[in-house]
């Protein structure tokens, strides 16, 4: 979820009057009920002028694909594609939304609204043939269809809304999948984050990449709900040594709130808290298990904020003394050593570049997708290449304390290599580069809060609790009033006198908590410090490699996470 700045105002729409606007929070997609915001613009109940749906919903519940190449990123669905950068966007609740109507019309999808519920229907096609690749493409399965089908990710499972025969179901089982026919279509158990999907037309096809035979007994563990995940063999020894994993329901006013939580002791646990982040490049999103498995995280939750469209981090991530992404906007963060309690506070990174014989220049951001006018700094932790993030940029590289190259907008748009040992200084918004090739340069960095000097740091915001008191102040951390007021699923890192806790939070009756309600619920559990992390559709908890909770019922991709790992696992994830 992108919470770096206040939501942009709705785009001007000349052909739709402001009064011809309807919204809701329930959808039925192919007969399956989903909780998600939507916005309908236009008169009538069956023929909107525009239909705004969250980007995560299009990808997770309809089968849209995000494709990237040298020209940028595009959104594609059954042959209809558009450059993502050219699509009008708006904020609905806490989600980035697009006008999905052109795609839906192109495929004959029917939409209608009844009160606060939106119905999206596409007749289920028949599966005509199954074709599995050979040799190097043996992990690819092509499903030829009689028409387009909706592709949905439901927790750990992948649902293709199509009709199959018992013989076809047996074929899928023989190649190592666990198919199950349901009224909603064909469900492939445990494949939501393991298979990549591609939808094609001429003829209609759904292509699945990543097919691998698996051990059914191992797979069955992944299908269990929260309580069954605790029976996984790898959970037994940590539980005996003090790991706590449970669910609680607390009442805040008239609202019942369910909390999923995992906790380890500050000093005596065999498990340690660590950031889960990619090692080779920060741009890009991954499923939580793709971040958790390389680090051997037994329990994991999603982490800090990110720009969902550009897939860039928007907050502090420091792993083993290296800043993968710097803090922004004085937002809440935690810092910690290998063991012991966490430090909670608000954090800024104060960076200066001094050109020898001239003046000092402030560097606003470090390895960040938060783009503002001024100078920002990027290191190799960002990735092997930097590409321009705005329309007016120039840059210089510093190696061994000296400027050795400068770059204009054209070179930055194509992408330039980041030095293994050095810095890239990017000037945005018409700011002139402060140095020339050959100039001597020094760069200094310090944190506004001692927590920023700890080897591990994770940013989020806003801070919820300090020393047992509610300290919610979103304005001080750069959050918009709309973000603060919204009810949404939440992810939280917290502690009490004995334990560090990872929590995911949602309402039990469909009404999710506000940030204040979340703070009050945490205080009821005796927690003394707490930091809000990314929430909404990003909220996810993983236990023993099983997704036990998601915010919107869709397995999301995220930029980073937090996990409890064993001794020897404090290394970068791939």
Coordinates of C-alpha atoms in Angstrom, one line a residue:
X1 CA 0.0 0.0 0.0
X2 CA 1.3 3.4 -0.9
X3 CA 1.0 5.8 2.0
X4 CA 3.9 8.2 1.3
X5 CA 1.7 11.2 0.6
X6 CA -1.9 12.4 0.8
X7 CA -4.1 10.8 -1.8
X8 CA -4.3 12.8 -5.1
X9 CA -7.6 14.5 -5.9
X10 CA -9.9 12.6 -8.2
X11 CA -9.1 13.2 -11.8
X12 CA -11.4 15.6 -13.7
X13 CA -14.0 13.6 -15.6
X14 CA -16.0 15.9 -17.9
X15 CA -18.6 13.4 -19.1
X16 CA -19.7 12.2 -15.6
X17 CA -21.4 14.4 -13.1
X18 CA -20.2 14.3 -9.5
X19 CA -23.6 13.2 -8.4
X20 CA -23.5 10.1 -10.7
X21 CA -21.1 8.4 -8.4
X22 CA -21.6 5.2 -6.3
X23 CA -19.3 3.3 -4.1
X24 CA -19.3 0.1 -2.0
X25 CA -17.1 -2.4 -0.2
X26 CA -18.4 -5.7 -1.4
X27 CA -17.9 -7.5 -4.7
X28 CA -19.1 -10.7 -6.2
X29 CA -16.7 -11.9 -8.9
X30 CA -17.9 -14.9 -10.8
X31 CA -20.2 -15.8 -7.9
X32 CA -17.4 -15.5 -5.2
X33 CA -17.9 -12.9 -2.5
X34 CA -14.9 -10.5 -1.9
X35 CA -14.4 -7.6 0.5
X36 CA -13.0 -4.7 -1.5
X37 CA -13.7 -1.1 -2.3
X38 CA -15.0 0.0 -5.7
X39 CA -16.2 3.2 -7.3
X40 CA -18.9 3.4 -10.1
X41 CA -19.3 6.6 -12.1
X42 CA -22.3 6.9 -14.3
X43 CA -26.0 6.6 -14.2
X44 CA -27.9 3.3 -14.0
X45 CA -27.0 0.0 -12.5
X46 CA -25.6 -1.9 -15.4
X47 CA -23.7 0.5 -17.7
X48 CA -21.1 2.7 -15.9
X49 CA -19.1 5.3 -17.6
X50 CA -16.1 4.4 -15.5
X51 CA -15.5 1.6 -13.0
X52 CA -12.6 2.1 -10.6
X53 CA -11.2 -1.1 -9.1
X54 CA -8.1 -1.6 -6.9
X55 CA -5.0 -2.7 -8.8
X56 CA -4.4 -5.5 -6.4
X57 CA -7.9 -6.8 -7.0
X58 CA -7.4 -6.8 -10.8
X59 CA -4.2 -8.8 -10.4
X60 CA -5.2 -11.1 -7.6
X61 CA -8.9 -11.7 -8.3
X62 CA -9.2 -11.4 -12.1
X63 CA -5.9 -12.5 -13.6
X64 CA -4.4 -9.3 -14.8
X65 CA -0.6 -9.4 -15.3
X66 CA 2.0 -6.7 -14.7
X67 CA 4.7 -7.1 -17.4
X68 CA 8.0 -5.2 -17.5
X69 CA 10.6 -4.7 -20.2
X70 CA 13.1 -2.0 -21.3
X71 CA 10.2 0.4 -22.2
X72 CA 8.6 0.2 -18.8
X73 CA 5.7 -1.6 -17.1
X74 CA 2.4 -2.5 -18.6
X75 CA -0.9 -4.0 -17.5
X76 CA -2.2 -6.9 -19.6
X77 CA -5.3 -9.1 -19.7
X78 CA -6.1 -11.5 -22.6
X79 CA -4.2 -9.4 -25.2
X80 CA -5.5 -6.0 -24.0
X81 CA -2.6 -4.1 -22.7
X82 CA -1.7 -0.5 -21.6
X83 CA 1.4 1.2 -20.2
X84 CA 0.9 1.5 -16.5
X85 CA 2.5 4.9 -16.4
X86 CA -0.1 6.1 -18.9
X87 CA -3.2 5.0 -16.9
X88 CA -5.2 7.4 -14.9
X89 CA -5.1 6.4 -11.2
X90 CA -7.0 7.4 -8.1
X91 CA -7.2 6.4 -4.5
X92 CA -10.1 4.4 -3.1
X93 CA -9.9 4.0 0.6
X94 CA -6.3 2.8 1.1
X95 CA -5.8 1.3 -2.4
X96 CA -4.5 2.5 -5.8
X97 CA -7.3 2.0 -8.3
X98 CA -7.6 2.1 -12.1
X99 CA -10.6 2.4 -14.5
X100 CA -11.0 -1.3 -15.4
X101 CA -14.0 -0.7 -17.7
X102 CA -12.1 -0.8 -21.0
X103 CA -10.7 -4.3 -20.3
X104 CA -14.0 -5.6 -19.0
X105 CA -15.9 -4.4 -22.0
X106 CA -13.4 -5.8 -24.4
X107 CA -14.0 -9.3 -23.0
X108 CA -17.7 -9.1 -22.5
X109 CA -17.6 -9.0 -18.7
X110 CA -21.0 -8.0 -17.3
X111 CA -21.2 -5.6 -14.3
X112 CA -24.1 -4.4 -12.2
X113 CA -24.5 -2.9 -8.8
X114 CA -27.0 -3.5 -6.1
X115 CA -26.6 -1.1 -3.1
X116 CA -23.0 -1.4 -1.9
X117 CA -22.4 -4.7 -3.8
X118 CA -20.8 -4.9 -7.3
X119 CA -21.4 -8.0 -9.4
X120 CA -18.8 -8.9 -12.0
X121 CA -19.7 -11.9 -14.2
X122 CA -18.0 -13.8 -17.0
X123 CA -19.4 -17.1 -18.2
X124 CA -17.1 -20.0 -17.3
X125 CA -15.4 -21.4 -20.4
X126 CA -14.7 -25.1 -21.0
X127 CA -11.1 -26.4 -20.8
X128 CA -10.5 -27.8 -24.2
X129 CA -6.9 -29.2 -24.0
X130 CA -4.0 -29.4 -21.7
X131 CA -0.4 -29.0 -23.1
X132 CA 2.7 -29.4 -21.0
X133 CA 6.0 -28.2 -22.2
X134 CA 9.0 -30.5 -22.7
X135 CA 12.7 -30.2 -22.0
X136 CA 13.6 -26.7 -20.7
X137 CA 9.9 -25.7 -20.7
X138 CA 8.6 -28.8 -18.8
X139 CA 7.5 -26.5 -16.0
X140 CA 5.0 -24.8 -18.3
X141 CA 1.3 -25.8 -18.6
X142 CA -0.9 -24.3 -21.3
X143 CA -4.7 -24.6 -20.9
X144 CA -6.6 -24.0 -24.1
X145 CA -10.1 -22.6 -23.3
X146 CA -13.3 -22.0 -25.2
X147 CA -13.3 -18.4 -23.9
X148 CA -11.6 -16.1 -21.4
X149 CA -11.6 -17.1 -17.7
X150 CA -11.2 -15.2 -14.5
X151 CA -8.1 -16.3 -12.5
X152 CA -8.2 -15.7 -8.8
X153 CA -5.7 -16.2 -5.9
X154 CA -7.5 -17.3 -2.8
X155 CA -5.0 -17.6 0.1
X156 CA -2.5 -20.2 -0.9
X157 CA -4.7 -21.5 -3.7
X158 CA -5.2 -20.6 -7.4
X159 CA -8.7 -20.7 -8.8
X160 CA -9.4 -20.7 -12.6
X161 CA -13.0 -20.1 -13.3
X162 CA -13.5 -22.7 -16.0
X163 CA -15.3 -26.1 -16.4
X164 CA -13.2 -29.3 -16.5
X165 CA -14.0 -33.0 -16.9
X166 CA -13.0 -35.7 -14.4
X167 CA -10.4 -36.9 -17.0
X168 CA -8.8 -33.5 -17.2
X169 CA -8.7 -33.3 -13.4
X170 CA -6.9 -36.6 -13.3
X171 CA -4.4 -35.4 -15.8
X172 CA -3.6 -32.4 -13.6
X173 CA -3.1 -34.7 -10.7
X174 CA -0.7 -36.9 -12.6
X175 CA 1.6 -33.9 -13.4
X176 CA 2.0 -33.1 -9.7
X177 CA -0.8 -30.6 -9.0
X178 CA -3.6 -30.9 -6.5
X179 CA -6.7 -30.0 -8.4
X180 CA -10.2 -29.7 -6.9
X181 CA -13.4 -29.0 -8.9
X182 CA -15.7 -26.5 -7.3
X183 CA -18.8 -24.6 -8.4
X184 CA -16.6 -21.6 -8.9
X185 CA -14.2 -23.5 -11.2
X186 CA -11.0 -25.4 -10.9
X187 CA -8.9 -24.8 -7.8
X188 CA -5.2 -25.7 -7.7
X189 CA -4.3 -26.1 -4.1
X190 CA -1.2 -24.4 -2.8
X191 CA -0.2 -22.7 -6.1
X192 CA -1.1 -19.0 -5.5
X193 CA 2.4 -17.9 -4.9
X194 CA 4.2 -20.7 -6.7
X195 CA 2.8 -20.4 -10.3
X196 CA 3.0 -17.3 -12.5
X197 CA 0.1 -16.9 -14.8
X198 CA -0.3 -15.4 -18.3
X199 CA -3.6 -14.9 -20.2
X200 CA -3.6 -14.9 -24.0
X201 CA -6.2 -14.6 -26.8
X202 CA -6.2 -16.0 -30.3
X203 CA -6.9 -18.7 -29.1
X204 CA -8.0 -18.2 -25.5
X205 CA -5.3 -19.6 -23.2
X206 CA -4.2 -19.5 -19.6
X207 CA -0.5 -20.3 -19.2
X208 CA 0.9 -21.5 -15.9
X209 CA 4.7 -21.3 -15.3
X210 CA 6.5 -23.0 -12.4
X211 CA 4.8 -26.5 -12.4
X212 CA 6.9 -28.8 -10.2
X213 CA 5.9 -32.1 -8.7
X214 CA 5.6 -31.9 -4.9
X215 CA 5.2 -34.1 -1.9
X216 CA 1.4 -34.2 -1.2
X217 CA 2.0 -34.7 2.6
X218 CA 4.1 -31.5 2.7
X219 CA 1.5 -29.7 0.5
X220 CA -1.3 -30.6 2.9
X221 CA 0.3 -28.7 5.7
X222 CA 0.0 -25.5 3.6
X223 CA -3.8 -25.8 3.3
X224 CA -4.5 -25.8 6.9
X225 CA -5.9 -22.8 8.7
X226 CA -4.2 -21.0 11.6
X227 CA -4.5 -23.7 14.2
X228 CA -3.5 -26.5 11.9
X229 CA -0.3 -24.6 10.9
X230 CA 0.8 -25.0 14.5
X231 CA 1.1 -28.7 14.0
X232 CA 3.9 -28.4 11.4
X233 CA 7.0 -30.3 12.6
X234 CA 9.2 -27.3 12.4
X235 CA 6.9 -25.5 14.9
X236 CA 7.1 -28.0 17.7
X237 CA 10.6 -27.3 19.1
X238 CA 10.3 -23.4 19.0
X239 CA 6.9 -23.7 20.7
X240 CA 8.3 -25.8 23.5
X241 CA 11.1 -23.2 23.9
X242 CA 8.7 -20.3 24.3
X243 CA 7.4 -19.2 20.9
X244 CA 3.8 -18.1 21.3
X245 CA 1.4 -18.2 18.2
X246 CA -2.3 -17.7 18.8
X247 CA -5.4 -15.8 18.0
X248 CA -7.3 -13.4 20.2
X249 CA -10.5 -11.5 19.9
X250 CA -10.9 -8.2 21.8
X251 CA -13.7 -5.8 22.0
X252 CA -13.1 -2.1 21.3
X253 CA -16.3 -0.3 21.9
X254 CA -18.9 -2.3 20.0
X255 CA -16.4 -3.6 17.5
X256 CA -14.9 -7.1 17.9
X257 CA -11.3 -7.3 16.5
X258 CA -9.4 -10.4 15.8
X259 CA -5.6 -10.4 16.3
X260 CA -3.3 -13.1 15.0
X261 CA 0.0 -12.9 16.8
X262 CA 3.4 -14.5 17.2
X263 CA 5.8 -13.6 20.0
X264 CA 9.3 -14.5 21.1
X265 CA 11.1 -13.6 24.3
X266 CA 13.5 -10.7 24.3
X267 CA 16.7 -12.4 25.5
X268 CA 16.1 -16.2 25.9
X269 CA 14.5 -17.2 22.6
X270 CA 16.3 -19.3 20.0
X271 CA 14.5 -17.1 17.4
X272 CA 15.4 -13.6 16.4
X273 CA 13.6 -10.8 14.6
X274 CA 15.1 -9.7 11.2
X275 CA 14.0 -7.7 8.2
X276 CA 13.0 -9.8 5.2
X277 CA 14.2 -8.0 2.1
X278 CA 15.7 -8.8 -1.3
X279 CA 19.5 -8.8 -1.6
X280 CA 20.1 -8.0 -5.2
X281 CA 17.6 -5.1 -6.0
X282 CA 15.1 -3.1 -4.0
X283 CA 12.7 -2.3 -7.0
X284 CA 10.1 -5.1 -7.4
X285 CA 7.5 -6.9 -5.3
X286 CA 7.5 -10.5 -4.1
X287 CA 5.1 -12.8 -2.3
X288 CA 5.9 -13.0 1.4
X289 CA 7.0 -16.6 1.3
X290 CA 9.5 -15.7 -1.4
X291 CA 11.1 -13.3 1.2
X292 CA 10.6 -15.7 4.1
X293 CA 11.9 -18.9 2.8
X294 CA 15.5 -17.9 1.9
X295 CA 15.9 -16.5 5.4
X296 CA 14.2 -19.6 6.9
X297 CA 11.7 -17.5 8.7
X298 CA 9.3 -19.6 10.8
X299 CA 6.8 -16.8 11.2
X300 CA 6.6 -13.7 8.9
X301 CA 4.5 -10.6 8.3
X302 CA 4.6 -8.0 5.6
X303 CA 6.7 -4.9 6.4
X304 CA 6.9 -1.3 5.4
X305 CA 5.1 0.9 2.8
X306 CA 5.9 0.9 -0.9
X307 CA 4.7 2.4 -4.1
X308 CA 2.5 -0.4 -5.5
X309 CA 2.5 0.9 -9.1
X310 CA 6.2 1.6 -9.3
X311 CA 7.1 -1.3 -6.9
X312 CA 9.5 0.8 -4.9
X313 CA 10.2 1.0 -1.2
X314 CA 8.8 4.0 0.8
X315 CA 10.5 3.8 4.2
X316 CA 13.4 2.5 6.3
X317 CA 14.9 -0.9 5.8
X318 CA 18.3 -1.6 7.4
X319 CA 19.8 -5.1 7.4
X320 CA 23.0 -6.0 9.1
X321 CA 24.2 -2.3 9.2
X322 CA 23.4 -1.6 5.5
X323 CA 20.6 0.8 4.5
X324 CA 18.6 -1.0 1.8
X325 CA 16.1 1.9 1.9
X326 CA 16.3 5.1 4.0
X327 CA 13.5 6.6 6.2
X328 CA 11.1 9.2 4.9
X329 CA 9.0 12.0 6.5
X330 CA 10.1 11.4 10.1
X331 CA 7.9 8.3 10.2
X332 CA 7.8 5.7 13.0
X333 CA 10.4 3.0 13.0
X334 CA 12.0 0.3 15.1
X335 CA 15.7 -0.5 15.6
X336 CA 17.2 -3.5 17.3
X337 CA 20.3 -5.6 18.0
X338 CA 20.4 -9.3 17.6
X339 CA 18.6 -9.8 20.9
X340 CA 17.0 -7.6 23.6
X341 CA 14.1 -5.2 23.3
X342 CA 13.3 -3.1 20.3
X343 CA 13.7 0.7 20.2
X344 CA 10.6 2.6 19.0
X345 CA 10.6 6.2 17.7
X346 CA 10.4 8.5 14.7
X347 CA 13.3 8.5 12.4
X348 CA 15.1 10.8 9.9
X349 CA 18.4 10.2 8.1
X350 CA 20.5 13.4 8.0
X351 CA 22.8 13.3 5.0
X352 CA 25.2 15.9 3.7
X353 CA 27.5 16.1 0.7
X354 CA 30.4 18.5 1.0
X355 CA 32.2 19.6 -2.2
X356 CA 35.7 20.5 -1.1
X357 CA 36.3 24.2 -1.4
X358 CA 32.6 24.9 -1.8
X359 CA 29.5 24.3 0.3
X360 CA 27.5 21.6 2.0
X361 CA 24.4 20.2 0.3
X362 CA 21.6 18.2 2.0
X363 CA 20.8 14.8 0.5
X364 CA 17.1 14.3 1.0
X365 CA 16.6 10.5 0.5
X366 CA 18.6 7.3 0.5
X367 CA 17.7 4.4 -1.8
X368 CA 14.1 5.5 -1.8
X369 CA 11.1 5.5 -4.2
X370 CA 9.9 8.7 -2.5
X371 CA 10.7 11.3 -5.2
X372 CA 11.0 14.9 -4.3
X373 CA 12.8 18.0 -5.6
X374 CA 16.4 18.2 -4.5
X375 CA 19.3 15.8 -4.2
X376 CA 18.9 12.1 -3.4
X377 CA 21.5 9.3 -2.9
X378 CA 21.6 5.8 -4.2
X379 CA 24.0 3.0 -3.5
X380 CA 24.6 -0.5 -4.8
X381 CA 22.1 -1.8 -2.2
X382 CA 19.4 -0.3 -4.5
X383 CA 20.4 -2.7 -7.2
X384 CA 22.9 -3.0 -10.1
X385 CA 21.2 -0.3 -12.1
X386 CA 19.4 3.0 -11.5
X387 CA 16.7 4.3 -13.8
X388 CA 15.2 7.7 -13.7
X389 CA 12.2 8.0 -11.4
X390 CA 11.0 11.4 -12.6
X391 CA 11.0 13.4 -15.8
X392 CA 13.8 15.9 -15.0
X393 CA 16.9 14.3 -13.6
X394 CA 20.7 14.5 -13.8
X395 CA 23.2 12.7 -11.7
X396 CA 26.8 12.2 -10.8
X397 CA 28.8 9.2 -9.4
X398 CA 31.3 9.4 -6.6
X399 CA 34.0 6.9 -6.2
X400 CA 36.9 7.0 -3.7
X401 CA 35.8 10.5 -2.6
X402 CA 35.9 12.0 -6.1
X403 CA 33.3 12.7 -8.8
X404 CA 34.1 10.5 -11.8
X405 CA 31.1 10.8 -14.1
X406 CA 28.0 12.9 -14.7
X407 CA 24.8 11.7 -16.5
X408 CA 21.9 13.5 -18.2
X409 CA 18.3 12.6 -18.5
X410 CA 18.6 10.4 -21.5
X411 CA 21.2 8.2 -19.9
X412 CA 19.3 8.0 -16.7
X413 CA 16.1 7.0 -18.5
X414 CA 18.0 4.1 -20.2
X415 CA 19.6 3.1 -16.9
X416 CA 23.1 3.4 -15.6
X417 CA 25.1 1.0 -13.4
X418 CA 25.5 1.7 -9.7
X419 CA 29.1 1.5 -8.5
X420 CA 30.0 -1.4 -6.2
X421 CA 31.7 1.0 -3.8
X422 CA 30.5 4.5 -4.3
X423 CA 27.4 6.7 -4.6
X424 CA 25.0 8.0 -7.2
X425 CA 23.8 11.5 -6.4
X426 CA 20.5 12.4 -8.3
X427 CA 19.3 16.0 -8.8
X428 CA 15.6 16.4 -9.4
X429 CA 13.2 19.2 -10.1
X430 CA 15.6 21.5 -11.9
X431 CA 18.3 21.4 -9.2
X432 CA 21.8 21.8 -10.6
X433 CA 24.5 19.2 -9.9
X434 CA 26.7 20.6 -7.1
X435 CA 29.9 19.2 -8.4
X436 CA 31.9 18.5 -11.6
X437 CA 34.0 15.6 -12.7
X438 CA 37.2 15.6 -10.7
X439 CA 35.8 17.5 -7.6
X440 CA 36.6 16.0 -4.2
X441 CA 33.5 15.1 -2.3
X442 CA 32.7 13.8 1.2
X443 CA 29.3 12.3 2.3
X444 CA 28.3 12.2 6.0
X445 CA 25.3 10.4 7.4
X446 CA 23.7 10.4 10.9
X447 CA 20.4 9.4 12.4
X448 CA 18.0 11.7 14.2
X449 CA 17.2 8.9 16.7
X450 CA 19.6 6.4 18.2
X451 CA 17.4 3.6 16.9
X452 CA 18.8 4.4 13.4
X453 CA 22.2 3.3 14.5
X454 CA 21.1 -0.2 15.3
X455 CA 22.1 -2.9 12.8
X456 CA 18.5 -3.8 12.0
X457 CA 15.8 -1.1 11.3
X458 CA 12.3 -1.3 9.8
X459 CA 10.1 1.7 9.1
X460 CA 6.4 2.0 9.0
X461 CA 4.1 4.4 10.7
X462 CA 2.4 5.9 12.5
X463 CA 3.7 5.0 15.9
X464 CA 0.8 3.6 18.0
X465 CA 2.1 3.0 21.5
X466 CA 5.0 4.2 23.6
X467 CA 5.5 3.2 27.2
X468 CA 1.9 2.0 27.3
X469 CA 0.4 5.2 26.0
X470 CA -1.4 5.9 22.7
X471 CA 0.8 8.3 20.8
X472 CA -0.9 8.2 17.4
X473 CA 0.0 11.4 15.5
X474 CA -0.2 10.8 11.8
X475 CA 0.1 14.4 10.9
X476 CA 3.6 14.5 12.5
X477 CA 4.6 11.6 10.3
X478 CA 3.2 12.9 7.0
X479 CA 0.1 10.8 6.7
X480 CA -3.1 12.3 5.3
X481 CA -6.3 12.7 7.3
X482 CA -8.0 10.2 5.0
X483 CA -5.4 7.5 5.7
X484 CA -5.7 8.0 9.4
X485 CA -9.5 7.7 9.4
X486 CA -9.9 4.7 7.2
X487 CA -10.9 1.3 8.6
X488 CA -8.6 -1.5 7.3
X489 CA -6.7 -4.7 8.1
X490 CA -3.5 -3.9 10.0
X491 CA 0.0 -5.3 10.4
X492 CA 1.8 -4.3 13.6
X493 CA 5.2 -5.0 15.3
X494 CA 5.0 -4.5 19.1
X495 CA 6.5 -5.5 22.4
X496 CA 5.7 -5.9 26.1
X497 CA 8.1 -6.4 29.0
X498 CA 8.8 -10.0 28.0
X499 CA 8.3 -10.5 24.3
X500 CA 8.5 -9.1 20.8
X501 CA 5.3 -9.5 18.9
X502 CA 4.3 -9.7 15.2
X503 CA 0.6 -9.1 14.7
X504 CA -2.1 -8.9 12.0
X505 CA -5.4 -7.4 12.9
X506 CA -8.8 -7.3 11.2
X507 CA -12.5 -7.0 12.2
X508 CA -14.5 -10.2 12.9
X509 CA -17.8 -8.9 11.4
X510 CA -16.5 -7.2 8.2
X511 CA -15.8 -3.9 9.9
X512 CA -12.0 -3.5 10.2
X513 CA -10.3 -1.3 12.8
X514 CA -9.1 2.2 12.5
X515 CA -5.6 3.1 13.7
X516 CA -7.0 4.3 17.0
X517 CA -9.1 1.2 17.5
X518 CA -6.0 -0.9 16.7
X519 CA -4.0 1.0 19.3
X520 CA -6.7 0.4 22.0
X521 CA -6.9 -3.3 21.1
X522 CA -3.1 -3.7 21.5
X523 CA -3.2 -1.9 24.8
X524 CA -5.8 -4.4 26.0
X525 CA -3.3 -7.1 25.4
X526 CA -0.8 -5.4 27.7
X527 CA 1.5 -4.2 24.9
X528 CA 3.7 -1.2 25.8
X529 CA 5.2 -0.2 22.4
X530 CA 3.7 -0.7 18.9
X531 CA 4.3 0.5 15.4
X532 CA 1.9 0.3 12.5
X533 CA 3.3 -1.3 9.3
X534 CA 1.7 -1.5 5.9
X535 CA -1.8 -2.7 6.0
X536 CA -5.0 -3.1 3.9
X537 CA -4.4 -5.4 1.0
X538 CA -0.8 -5.9 2.0
X539 CA -1.5 -7.4 5.4
X540 CA -0.2 -11.0 5.5
X541 CA 0.9 -13.5 8.1
X542 CA 2.9 -16.6 7.3
X543 CA 3.3 -19.5 9.8
X544 CA 5.5 -22.5 8.8
X545 CA 5.3 -21.4 5.2
X546 CA 1.5 -21.4 5.3
X547 CA -0.5 -18.1 4.7
X548 CA -2.8 -18.0 7.7
X549 CA -4.2 -14.5 7.2
X550 CA -4.5 -11.9 4.5
X551 CA -6.1 -8.5 4.7
X552 CA -8.3 -8.7 1.6
X553 CA -8.5 -12.5 1.0
X554 CA -5.9 -12.1 -1.8
X555 CA -2.3 -13.2 -1.4
X556 CA -0.5 -10.0 -2.1
X557 CA 3.0 -9.1 -3.3
X558 CA 5.0 -6.9 -1.0
X559 CA 8.3 -5.1 -0.9
X560 CA 9.7 -6.3 2.4
X561 CA 8.7 -8.0 5.6
X562 CA 9.6 -9.0 9.2
X563 CA 10.3 -12.5 10.4
X564 CA 11.4 -14.7 13.3
X565 CA 14.4 -16.7 12.2
X566 CA 16.7 -19.2 13.8
X567 CA 20.3 -18.8 14.8
X568 CA 22.5 -18.4 11.7
X569 CA 19.8 -17.0 9.5
X570 CA 20.7 -13.3 9.8
X571 CA 21.5 -13.1 6.1
X572 CA 20.1 -11.4 3.1
X573 CA 17.1 -12.9 1.3
X574 CA 17.4 -13.6 -2.4

